[in-house]
JSON list of C-alpha atoms in Angstrom, two decimals:
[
{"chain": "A", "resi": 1138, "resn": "UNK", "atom": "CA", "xyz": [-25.90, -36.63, 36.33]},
{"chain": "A", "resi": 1139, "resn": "UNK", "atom": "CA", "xyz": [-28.61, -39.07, 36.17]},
{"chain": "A", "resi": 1140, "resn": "UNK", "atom": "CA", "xyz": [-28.35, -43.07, 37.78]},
{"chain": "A", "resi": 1141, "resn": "UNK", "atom": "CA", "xyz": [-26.85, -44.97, 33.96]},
{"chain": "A", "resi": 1142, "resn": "UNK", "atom": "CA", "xyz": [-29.47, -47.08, 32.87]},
{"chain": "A", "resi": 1143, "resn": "UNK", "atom": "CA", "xyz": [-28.42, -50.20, 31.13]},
{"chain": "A", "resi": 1144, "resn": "UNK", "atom": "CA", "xyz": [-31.04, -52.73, 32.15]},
{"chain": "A", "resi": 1145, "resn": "UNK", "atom": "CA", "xyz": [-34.66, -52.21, 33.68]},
{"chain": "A", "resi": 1146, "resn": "UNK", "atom": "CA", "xyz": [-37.76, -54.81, 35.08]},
{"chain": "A", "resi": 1147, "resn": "UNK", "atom": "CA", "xyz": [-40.57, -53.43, 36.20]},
{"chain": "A", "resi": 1148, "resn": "UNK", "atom": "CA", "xyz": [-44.18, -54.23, 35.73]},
{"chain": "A", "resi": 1149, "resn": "UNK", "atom": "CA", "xyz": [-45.82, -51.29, 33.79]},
{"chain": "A", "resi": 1150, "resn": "UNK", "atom": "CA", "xyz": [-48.27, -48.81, 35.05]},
{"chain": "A", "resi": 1151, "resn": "UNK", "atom": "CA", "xyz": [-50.94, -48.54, 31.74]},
{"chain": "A", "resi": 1152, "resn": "UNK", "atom": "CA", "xyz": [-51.62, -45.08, 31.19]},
{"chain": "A", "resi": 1153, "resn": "UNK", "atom": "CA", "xyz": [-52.42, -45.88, 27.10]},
{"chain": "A", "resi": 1154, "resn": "UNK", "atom": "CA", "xyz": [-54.16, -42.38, 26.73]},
{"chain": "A", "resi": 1155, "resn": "UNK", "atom": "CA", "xyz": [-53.20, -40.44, 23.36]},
{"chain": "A", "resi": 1156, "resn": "UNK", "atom": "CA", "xyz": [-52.00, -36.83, 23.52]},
{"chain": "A", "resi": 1157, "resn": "UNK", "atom": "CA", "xyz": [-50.80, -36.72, 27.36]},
{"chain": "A", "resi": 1158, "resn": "UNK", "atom": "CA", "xyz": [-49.80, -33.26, 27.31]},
{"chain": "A", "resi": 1159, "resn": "UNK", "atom": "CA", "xyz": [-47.37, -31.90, 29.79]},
{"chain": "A", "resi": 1160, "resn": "UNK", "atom": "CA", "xyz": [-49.86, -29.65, 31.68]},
{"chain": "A", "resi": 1161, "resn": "UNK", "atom": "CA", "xyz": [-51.37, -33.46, 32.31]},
{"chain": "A", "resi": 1162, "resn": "UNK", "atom": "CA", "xyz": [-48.09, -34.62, 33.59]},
{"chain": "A", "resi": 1163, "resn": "UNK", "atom": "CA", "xyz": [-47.52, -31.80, 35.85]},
{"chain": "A", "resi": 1164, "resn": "UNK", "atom": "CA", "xyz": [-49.99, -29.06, 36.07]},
{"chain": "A", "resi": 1165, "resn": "UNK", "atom": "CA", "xyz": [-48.85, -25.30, 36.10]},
{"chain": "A", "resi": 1166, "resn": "UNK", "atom": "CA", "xyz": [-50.63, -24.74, 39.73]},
{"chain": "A", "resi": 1167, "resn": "UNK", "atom": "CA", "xyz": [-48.27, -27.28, 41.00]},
{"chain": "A", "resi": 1168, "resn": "UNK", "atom": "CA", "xyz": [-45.14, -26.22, 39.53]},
{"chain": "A", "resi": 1169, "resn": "UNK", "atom": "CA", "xyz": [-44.04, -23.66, 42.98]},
{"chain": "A", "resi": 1170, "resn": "UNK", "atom": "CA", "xyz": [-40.54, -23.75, 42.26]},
{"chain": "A", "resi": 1171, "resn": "UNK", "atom": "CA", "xyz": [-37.42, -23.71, 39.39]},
{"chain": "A", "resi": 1172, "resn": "UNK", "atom": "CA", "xyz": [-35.41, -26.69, 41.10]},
{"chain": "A", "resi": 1173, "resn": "UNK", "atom": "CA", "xyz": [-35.65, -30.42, 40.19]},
{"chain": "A", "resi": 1174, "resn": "UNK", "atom": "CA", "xyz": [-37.45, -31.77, 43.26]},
{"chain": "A", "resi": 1175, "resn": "UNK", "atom": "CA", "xyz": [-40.56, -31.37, 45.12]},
{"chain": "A", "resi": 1176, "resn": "UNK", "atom": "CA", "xyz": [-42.60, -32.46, 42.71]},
{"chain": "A", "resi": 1177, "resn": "UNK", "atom": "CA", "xyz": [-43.84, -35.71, 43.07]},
{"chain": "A", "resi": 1178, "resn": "UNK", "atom": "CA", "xyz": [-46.97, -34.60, 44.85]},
{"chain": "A", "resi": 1179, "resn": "UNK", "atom": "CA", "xyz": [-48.03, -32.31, 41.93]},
{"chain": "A", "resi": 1180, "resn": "UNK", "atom": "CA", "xyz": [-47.79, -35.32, 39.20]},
{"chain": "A", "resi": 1181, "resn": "UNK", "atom": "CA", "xyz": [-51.03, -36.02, 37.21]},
{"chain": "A", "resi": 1182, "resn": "UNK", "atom": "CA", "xyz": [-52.39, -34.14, 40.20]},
{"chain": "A", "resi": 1183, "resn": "UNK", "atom": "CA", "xyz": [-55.59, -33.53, 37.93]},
{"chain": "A", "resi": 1184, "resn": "UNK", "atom": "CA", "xyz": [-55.78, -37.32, 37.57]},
{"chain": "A", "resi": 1185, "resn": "UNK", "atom": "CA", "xyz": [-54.52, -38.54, 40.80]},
{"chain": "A", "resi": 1186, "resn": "UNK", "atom": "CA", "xyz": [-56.55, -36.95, 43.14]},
{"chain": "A", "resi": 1187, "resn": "UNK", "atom": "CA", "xyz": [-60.67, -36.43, 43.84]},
{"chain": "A", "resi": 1188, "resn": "UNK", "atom": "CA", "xyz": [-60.48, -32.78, 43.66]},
{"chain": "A", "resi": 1189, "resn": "UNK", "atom": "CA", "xyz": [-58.36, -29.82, 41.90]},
{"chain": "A", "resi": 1190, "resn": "UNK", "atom": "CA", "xyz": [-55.40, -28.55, 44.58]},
{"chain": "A", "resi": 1191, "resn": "UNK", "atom": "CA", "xyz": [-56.35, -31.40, 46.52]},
{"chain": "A", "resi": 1192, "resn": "UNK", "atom": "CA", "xyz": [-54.69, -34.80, 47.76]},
{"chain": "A", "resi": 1193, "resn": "UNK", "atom": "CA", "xyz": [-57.26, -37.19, 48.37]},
{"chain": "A", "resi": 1194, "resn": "UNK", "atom": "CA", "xyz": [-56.12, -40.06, 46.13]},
{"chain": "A", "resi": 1195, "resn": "UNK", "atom": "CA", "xyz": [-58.85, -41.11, 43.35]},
{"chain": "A", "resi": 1196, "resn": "UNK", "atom": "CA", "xyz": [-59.21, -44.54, 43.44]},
{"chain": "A", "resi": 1197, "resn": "UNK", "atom": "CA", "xyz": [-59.95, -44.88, 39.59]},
{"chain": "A", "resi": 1198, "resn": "UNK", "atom": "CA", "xyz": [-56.62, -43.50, 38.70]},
{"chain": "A", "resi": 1199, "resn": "UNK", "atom": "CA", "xyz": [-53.82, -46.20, 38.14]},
{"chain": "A", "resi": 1200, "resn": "UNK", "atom": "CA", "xyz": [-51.37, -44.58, 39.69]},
{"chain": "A", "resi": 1201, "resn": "UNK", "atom": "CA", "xyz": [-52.99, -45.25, 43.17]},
{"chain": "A", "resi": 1202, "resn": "UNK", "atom": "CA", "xyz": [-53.56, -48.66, 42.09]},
{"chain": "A", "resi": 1203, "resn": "UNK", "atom": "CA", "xyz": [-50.78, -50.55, 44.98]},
{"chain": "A", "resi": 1204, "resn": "UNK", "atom": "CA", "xyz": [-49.61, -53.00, 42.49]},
{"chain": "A", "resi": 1205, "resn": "UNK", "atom": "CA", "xyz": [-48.37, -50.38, 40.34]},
{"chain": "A", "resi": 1206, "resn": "UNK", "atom": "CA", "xyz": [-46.67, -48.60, 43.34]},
{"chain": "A", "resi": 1207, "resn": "UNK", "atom": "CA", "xyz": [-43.20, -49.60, 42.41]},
{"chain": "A", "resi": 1208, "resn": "UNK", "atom": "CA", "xyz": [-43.63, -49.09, 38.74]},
{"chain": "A", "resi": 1209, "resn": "UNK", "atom": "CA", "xyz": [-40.61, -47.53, 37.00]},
{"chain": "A", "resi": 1210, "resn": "UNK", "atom": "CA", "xyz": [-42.15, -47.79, 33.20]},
{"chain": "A", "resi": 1211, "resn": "UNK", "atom": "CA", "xyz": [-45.02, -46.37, 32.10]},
{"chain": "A", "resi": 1212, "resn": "UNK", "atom": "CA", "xyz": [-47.19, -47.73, 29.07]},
{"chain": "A", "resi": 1213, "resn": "UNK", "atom": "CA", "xyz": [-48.69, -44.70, 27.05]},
{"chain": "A", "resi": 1214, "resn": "UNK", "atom": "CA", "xyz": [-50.55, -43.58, 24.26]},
{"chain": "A", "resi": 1215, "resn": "UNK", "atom": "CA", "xyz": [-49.30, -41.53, 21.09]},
{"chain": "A", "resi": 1216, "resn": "UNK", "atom": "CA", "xyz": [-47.88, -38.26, 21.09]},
{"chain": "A", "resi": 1217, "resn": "UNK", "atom": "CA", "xyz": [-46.87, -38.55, 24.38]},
{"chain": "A", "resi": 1218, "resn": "UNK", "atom": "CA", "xyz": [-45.39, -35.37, 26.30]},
{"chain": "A", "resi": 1219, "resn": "UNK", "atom": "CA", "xyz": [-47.31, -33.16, 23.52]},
{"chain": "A", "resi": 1220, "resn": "UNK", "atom": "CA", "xyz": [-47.69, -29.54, 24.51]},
{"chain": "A", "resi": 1221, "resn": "UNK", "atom": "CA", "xyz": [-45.39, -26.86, 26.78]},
{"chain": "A", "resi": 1222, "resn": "UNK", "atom": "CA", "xyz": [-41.64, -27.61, 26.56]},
{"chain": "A", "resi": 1223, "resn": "UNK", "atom": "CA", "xyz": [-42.08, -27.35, 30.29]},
{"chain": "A", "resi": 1224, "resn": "UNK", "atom": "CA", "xyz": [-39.30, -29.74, 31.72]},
{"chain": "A", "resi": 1225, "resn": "UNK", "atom": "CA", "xyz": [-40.82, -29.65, 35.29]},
{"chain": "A", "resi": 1226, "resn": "UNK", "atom": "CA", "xyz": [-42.98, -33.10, 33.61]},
{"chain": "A", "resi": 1227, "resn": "UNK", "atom": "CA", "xyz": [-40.12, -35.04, 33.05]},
{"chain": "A", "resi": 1228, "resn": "UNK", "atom": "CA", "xyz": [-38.34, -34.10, 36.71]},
{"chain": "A", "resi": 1229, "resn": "UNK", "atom": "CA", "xyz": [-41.34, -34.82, 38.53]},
{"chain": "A", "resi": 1230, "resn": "UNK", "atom": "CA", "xyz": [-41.79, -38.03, 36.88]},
{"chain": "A", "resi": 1231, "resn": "UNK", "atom": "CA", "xyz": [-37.66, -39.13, 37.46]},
{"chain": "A", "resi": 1232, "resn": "UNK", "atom": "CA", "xyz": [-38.25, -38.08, 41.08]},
{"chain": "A", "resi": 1233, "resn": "UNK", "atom": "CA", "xyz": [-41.08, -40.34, 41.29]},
{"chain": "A", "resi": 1234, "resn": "UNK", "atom": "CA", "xyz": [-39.13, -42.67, 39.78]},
{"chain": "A", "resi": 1235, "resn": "UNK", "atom": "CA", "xyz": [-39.90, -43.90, 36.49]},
{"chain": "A", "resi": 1236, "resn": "UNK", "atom": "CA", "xyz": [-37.24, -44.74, 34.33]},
{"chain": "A", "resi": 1237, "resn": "UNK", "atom": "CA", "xyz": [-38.66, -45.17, 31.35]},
{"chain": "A", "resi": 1238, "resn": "UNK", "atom": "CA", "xyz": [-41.94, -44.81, 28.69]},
{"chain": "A", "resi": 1239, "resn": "UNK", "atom": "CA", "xyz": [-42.94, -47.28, 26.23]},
{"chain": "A", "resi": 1240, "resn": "UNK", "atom": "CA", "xyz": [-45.14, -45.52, 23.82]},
{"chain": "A", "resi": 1241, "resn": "UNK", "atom": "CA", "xyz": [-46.51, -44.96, 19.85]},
{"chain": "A", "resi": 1242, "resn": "UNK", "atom": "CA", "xyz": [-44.78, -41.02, 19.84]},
{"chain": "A", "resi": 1243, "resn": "UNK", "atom": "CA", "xyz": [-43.62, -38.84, 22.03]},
{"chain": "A", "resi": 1244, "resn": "UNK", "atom": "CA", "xyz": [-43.62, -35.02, 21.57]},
{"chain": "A", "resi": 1245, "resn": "UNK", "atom": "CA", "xyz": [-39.79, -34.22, 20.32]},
{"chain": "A", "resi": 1246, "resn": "UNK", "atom": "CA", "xyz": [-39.10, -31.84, 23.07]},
{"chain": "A", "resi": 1247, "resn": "UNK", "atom": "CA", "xyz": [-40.54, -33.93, 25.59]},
{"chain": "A", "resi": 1248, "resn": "UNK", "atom": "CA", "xyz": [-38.32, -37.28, 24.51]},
{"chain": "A", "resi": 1249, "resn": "UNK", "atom": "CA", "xyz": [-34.81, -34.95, 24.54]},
{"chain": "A", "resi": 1250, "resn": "UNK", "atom": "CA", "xyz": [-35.79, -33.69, 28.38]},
{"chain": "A", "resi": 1251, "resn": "UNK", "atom": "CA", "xyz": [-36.60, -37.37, 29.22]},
{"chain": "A", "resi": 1252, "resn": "UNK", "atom": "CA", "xyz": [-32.91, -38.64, 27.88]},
{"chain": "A", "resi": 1253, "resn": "UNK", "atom": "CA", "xyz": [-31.28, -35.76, 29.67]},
{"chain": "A", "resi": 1254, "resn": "UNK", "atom": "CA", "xyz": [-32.91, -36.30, 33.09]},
{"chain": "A", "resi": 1255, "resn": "UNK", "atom": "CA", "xyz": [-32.12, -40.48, 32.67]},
{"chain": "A", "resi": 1256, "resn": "UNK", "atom": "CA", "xyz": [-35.23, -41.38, 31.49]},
{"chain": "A", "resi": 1257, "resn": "UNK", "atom": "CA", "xyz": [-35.47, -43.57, 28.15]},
{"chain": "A", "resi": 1258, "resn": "UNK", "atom": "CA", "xyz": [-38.36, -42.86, 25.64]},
{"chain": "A", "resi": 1259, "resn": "UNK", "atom": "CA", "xyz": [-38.78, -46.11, 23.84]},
{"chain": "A", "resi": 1260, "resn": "UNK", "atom": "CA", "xyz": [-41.08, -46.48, 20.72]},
{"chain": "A", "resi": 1261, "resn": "UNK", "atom": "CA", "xyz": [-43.12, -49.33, 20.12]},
{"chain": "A", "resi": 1262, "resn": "UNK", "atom": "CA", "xyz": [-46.43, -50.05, 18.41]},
{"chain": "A", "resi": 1263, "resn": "UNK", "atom": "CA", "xyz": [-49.47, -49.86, 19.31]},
{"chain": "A", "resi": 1264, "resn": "UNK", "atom": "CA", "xyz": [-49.81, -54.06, 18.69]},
{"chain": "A", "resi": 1265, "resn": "UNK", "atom": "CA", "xyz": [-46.79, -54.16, 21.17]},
{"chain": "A", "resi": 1266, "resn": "UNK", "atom": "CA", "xyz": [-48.05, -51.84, 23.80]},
{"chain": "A", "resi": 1267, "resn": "UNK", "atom": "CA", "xyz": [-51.13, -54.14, 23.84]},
{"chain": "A", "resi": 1268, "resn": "UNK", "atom": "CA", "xyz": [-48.90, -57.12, 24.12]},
{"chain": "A", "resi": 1269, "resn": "UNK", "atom": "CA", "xyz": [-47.13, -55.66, 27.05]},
{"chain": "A", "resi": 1270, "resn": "UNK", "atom": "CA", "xyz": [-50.40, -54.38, 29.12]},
{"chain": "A", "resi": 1271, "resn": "UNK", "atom": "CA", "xyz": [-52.72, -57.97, 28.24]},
{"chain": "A", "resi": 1272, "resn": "UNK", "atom": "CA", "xyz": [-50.12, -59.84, 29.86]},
{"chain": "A", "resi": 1273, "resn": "UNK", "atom": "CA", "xyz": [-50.09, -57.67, 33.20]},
{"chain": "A", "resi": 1274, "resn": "UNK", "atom": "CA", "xyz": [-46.63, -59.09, 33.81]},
{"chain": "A", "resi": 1275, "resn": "UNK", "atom": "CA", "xyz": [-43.12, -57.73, 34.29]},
{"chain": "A", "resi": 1276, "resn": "UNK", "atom": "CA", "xyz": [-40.73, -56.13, 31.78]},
{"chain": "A", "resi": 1277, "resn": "UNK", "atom": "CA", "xyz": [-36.94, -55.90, 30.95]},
{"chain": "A", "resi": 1278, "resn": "UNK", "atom": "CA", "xyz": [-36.04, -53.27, 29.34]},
{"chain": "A", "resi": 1279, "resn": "UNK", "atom": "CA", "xyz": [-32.07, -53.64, 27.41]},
{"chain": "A", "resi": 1280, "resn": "UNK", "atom": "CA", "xyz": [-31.07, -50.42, 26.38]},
{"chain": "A", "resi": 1281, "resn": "UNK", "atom": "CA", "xyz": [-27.81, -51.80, 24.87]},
{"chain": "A", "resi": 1282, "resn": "UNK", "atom": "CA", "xyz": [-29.52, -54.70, 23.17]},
{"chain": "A", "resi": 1283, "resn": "UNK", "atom": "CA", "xyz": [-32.28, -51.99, 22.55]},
{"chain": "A", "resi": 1284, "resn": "UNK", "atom": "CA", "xyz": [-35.26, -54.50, 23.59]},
{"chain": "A", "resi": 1285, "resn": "UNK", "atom": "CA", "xyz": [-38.32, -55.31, 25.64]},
{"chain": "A", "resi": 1286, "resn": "UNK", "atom": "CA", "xyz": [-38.76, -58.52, 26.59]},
{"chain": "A", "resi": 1287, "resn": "UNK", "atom": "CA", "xyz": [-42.06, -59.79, 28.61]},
{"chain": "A", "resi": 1288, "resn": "UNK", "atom": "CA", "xyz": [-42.04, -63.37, 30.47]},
{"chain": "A", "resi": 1289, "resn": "UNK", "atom": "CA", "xyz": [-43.27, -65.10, 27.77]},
{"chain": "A", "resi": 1290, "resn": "UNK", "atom": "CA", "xyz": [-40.93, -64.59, 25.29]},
{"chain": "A", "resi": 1291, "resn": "UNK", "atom": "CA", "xyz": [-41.97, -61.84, 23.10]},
{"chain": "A", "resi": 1292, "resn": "UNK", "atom": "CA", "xyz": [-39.81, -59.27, 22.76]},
{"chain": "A", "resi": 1293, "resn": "UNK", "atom": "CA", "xyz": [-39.82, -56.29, 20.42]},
{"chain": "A", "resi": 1294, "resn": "UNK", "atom": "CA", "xyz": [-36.76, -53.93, 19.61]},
{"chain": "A", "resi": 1295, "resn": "UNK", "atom": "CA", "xyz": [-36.90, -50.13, 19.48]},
{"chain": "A", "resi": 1296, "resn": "UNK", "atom": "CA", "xyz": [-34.82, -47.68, 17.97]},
{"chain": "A", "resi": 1297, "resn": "UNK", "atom": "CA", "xyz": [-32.68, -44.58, 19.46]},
{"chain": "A", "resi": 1298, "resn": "UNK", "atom": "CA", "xyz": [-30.19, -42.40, 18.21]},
{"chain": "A", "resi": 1299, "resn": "UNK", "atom": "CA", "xyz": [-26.87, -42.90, 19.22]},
{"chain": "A", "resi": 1300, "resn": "UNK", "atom": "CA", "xyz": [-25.86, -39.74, 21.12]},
{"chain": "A", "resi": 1301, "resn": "UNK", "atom": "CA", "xyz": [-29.17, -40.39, 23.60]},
{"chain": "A", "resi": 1302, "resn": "UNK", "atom": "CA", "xyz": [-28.21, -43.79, 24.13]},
{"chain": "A", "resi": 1303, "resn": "UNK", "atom": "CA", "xyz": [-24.65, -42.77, 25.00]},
{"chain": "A", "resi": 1304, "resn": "UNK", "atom": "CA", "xyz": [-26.11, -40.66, 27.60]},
{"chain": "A", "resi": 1305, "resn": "UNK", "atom": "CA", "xyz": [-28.59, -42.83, 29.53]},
{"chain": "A", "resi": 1306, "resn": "UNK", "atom": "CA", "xyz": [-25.99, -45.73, 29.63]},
{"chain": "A", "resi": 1307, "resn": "UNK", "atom": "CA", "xyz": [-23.38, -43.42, 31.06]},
{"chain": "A", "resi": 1308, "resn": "UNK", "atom": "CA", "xyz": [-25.83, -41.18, 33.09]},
{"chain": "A", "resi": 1309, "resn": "UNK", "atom": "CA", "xyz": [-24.91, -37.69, 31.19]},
{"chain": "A", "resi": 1310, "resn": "UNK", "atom": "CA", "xyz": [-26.28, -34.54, 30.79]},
{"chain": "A", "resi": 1311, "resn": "UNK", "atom": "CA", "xyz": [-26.12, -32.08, 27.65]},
{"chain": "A", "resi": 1312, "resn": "UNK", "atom": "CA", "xyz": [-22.86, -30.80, 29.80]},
{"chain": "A", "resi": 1313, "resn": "UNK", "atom": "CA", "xyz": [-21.59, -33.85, 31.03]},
{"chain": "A", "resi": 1314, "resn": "UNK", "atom": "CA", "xyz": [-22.01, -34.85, 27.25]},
{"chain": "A", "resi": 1315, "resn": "UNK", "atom": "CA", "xyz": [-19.74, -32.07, 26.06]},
{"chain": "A", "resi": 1316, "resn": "UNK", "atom": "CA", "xyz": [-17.23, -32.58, 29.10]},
{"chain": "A", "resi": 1317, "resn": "UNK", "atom": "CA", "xyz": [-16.57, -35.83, 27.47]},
{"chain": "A", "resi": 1318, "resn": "UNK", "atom": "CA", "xyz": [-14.93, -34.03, 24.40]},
{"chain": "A", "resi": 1319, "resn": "UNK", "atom": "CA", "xyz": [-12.82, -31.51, 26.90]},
{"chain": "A", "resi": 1320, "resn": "UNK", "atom": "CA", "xyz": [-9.55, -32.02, 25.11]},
{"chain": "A", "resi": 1321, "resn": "UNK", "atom": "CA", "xyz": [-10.90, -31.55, 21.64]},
{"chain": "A", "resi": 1322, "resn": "UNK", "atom": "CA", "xyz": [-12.43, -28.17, 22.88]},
{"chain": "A", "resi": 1323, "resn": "UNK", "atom": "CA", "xyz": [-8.80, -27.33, 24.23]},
{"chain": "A", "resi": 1324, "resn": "UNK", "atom": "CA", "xyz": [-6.75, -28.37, 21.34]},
{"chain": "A", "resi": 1325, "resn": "UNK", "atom": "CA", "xyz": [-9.59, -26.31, 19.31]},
{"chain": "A", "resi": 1326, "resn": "UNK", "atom": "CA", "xyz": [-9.04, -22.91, 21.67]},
{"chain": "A", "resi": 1327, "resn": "UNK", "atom": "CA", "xyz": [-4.96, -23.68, 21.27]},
{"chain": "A", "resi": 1328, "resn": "UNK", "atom": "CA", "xyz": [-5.22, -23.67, 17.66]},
{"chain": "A", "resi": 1329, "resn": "UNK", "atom": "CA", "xyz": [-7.52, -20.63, 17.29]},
{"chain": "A", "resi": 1330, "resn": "UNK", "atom": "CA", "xyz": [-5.85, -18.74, 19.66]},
{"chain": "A", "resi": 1331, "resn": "UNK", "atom": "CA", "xyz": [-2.32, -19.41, 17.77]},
{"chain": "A", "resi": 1332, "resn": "UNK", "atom": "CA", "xyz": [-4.39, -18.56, 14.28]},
{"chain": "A", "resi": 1333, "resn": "UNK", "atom": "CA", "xyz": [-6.14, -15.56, 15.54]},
{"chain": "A", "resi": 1334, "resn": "UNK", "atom": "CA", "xyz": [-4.37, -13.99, 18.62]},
{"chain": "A", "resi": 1335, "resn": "UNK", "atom": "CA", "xyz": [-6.37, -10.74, 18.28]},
{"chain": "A", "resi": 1336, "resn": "UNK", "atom": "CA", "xyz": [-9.50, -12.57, 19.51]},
{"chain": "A", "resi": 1337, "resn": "UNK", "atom": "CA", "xyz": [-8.13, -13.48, 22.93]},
{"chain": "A", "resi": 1338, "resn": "UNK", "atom": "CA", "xyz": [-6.59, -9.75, 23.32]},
{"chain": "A", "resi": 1339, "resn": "UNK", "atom": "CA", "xyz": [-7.53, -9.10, 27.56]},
{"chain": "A", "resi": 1340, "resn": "UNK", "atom": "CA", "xyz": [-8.40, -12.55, 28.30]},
{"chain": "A", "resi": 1341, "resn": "UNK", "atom": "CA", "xyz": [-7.50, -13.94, 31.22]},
{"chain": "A", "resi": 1342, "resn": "UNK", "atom": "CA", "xyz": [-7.54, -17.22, 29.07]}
]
């Protein structure tokens, strides 16, 4: 399960670059293991750092820009996420701890592994993004209002289907998400198994 997110302010990092794929995000040399952590060091490593495989921080690259170091939103371009279905991105960037992307697009595999490891894709225009990033101030995210707000006063809504919103406000997974219908599933299996006993013939069930 993944922290519920309800309510977020953060100041944005700006990384408004169209067609961040996920080999950008994370890149295959730095994906050395299957589990969810251990990560954090490999993301935008072709960005973040002077050198491939190395860890000199570039200074160019916003994400080693200190006012951005406690960023939990990042601002991006269109088509965010494109590429592999690799899920490794989106759990290196909820260990480092964003919590969310404002962008155009986002690539559809890439937006379902963000909701399902807590983080919320929200889509806003282009004339919005560059709203948010001119005014280099803080945002609140409201899932359940479904806005974003900056200090002085605009605010723009952004739409999500229902079932992903259900699970970032609760903090659920694809399982936790079917847990939630548990005695459905049992009432279903006690009605089958009544209607077709055959099927259930050596089941310890």
């Amino acid at each position: 399960m993944a922290e519920p997110l309800t309510t977020l302010t953060s100041l944005p990092m700006p990384l408004i670059r169209d067609n961040i794929d996920t080999d950008q995000i994370i890149p295959s040399r730095e994906m050395k293991s299957t589990g969810k952590t251990g990560l954090t060091d490999g993301l935008f490593a072709g960005w973040r750092y002077t050198e491939i495989g190395g860890r000199t921080p570039d200074p160019d690259f916003v994400m080693n820009d200190p006012v951005f170091a406690d960023s939990q939103i990042i601002l991006g371009g269109k088509n965010f996420g494109c590429g592999s279905s690799r899920e490794h991105a989106v759990w290196a960037l909820a260990e480092y701890g964003f919590r969310a992307i404002i962008a155009p697009s986002f690539a559809p595999i890439f937006a379902g592994n963000c909701v399902r490891n807590g983080i919320l894709p929200a889509i806003l225009d282009t004339d919005a993004i560059s709203a948010i990033d001119r005014s280099r101030a803080q945002v609140t995210i409201d899932l359940p209002a479904q806005t974003v707000c900056i200090a002085d006063g605009q605010s723009w809504t952004f739409p999500i289907d229902e079932e992903a919103k259900s699970m970032l406000l609760e903090g659920l997974d694809a399982i936790d998400l079917s847990l939630k219908l548990s005695d459905d599933i049992a009432a279903w299996q006690k009605a089958d198994r009544a209607a077709r006993p055959w099927i259930y013939l050596g089941a310890n069930a």
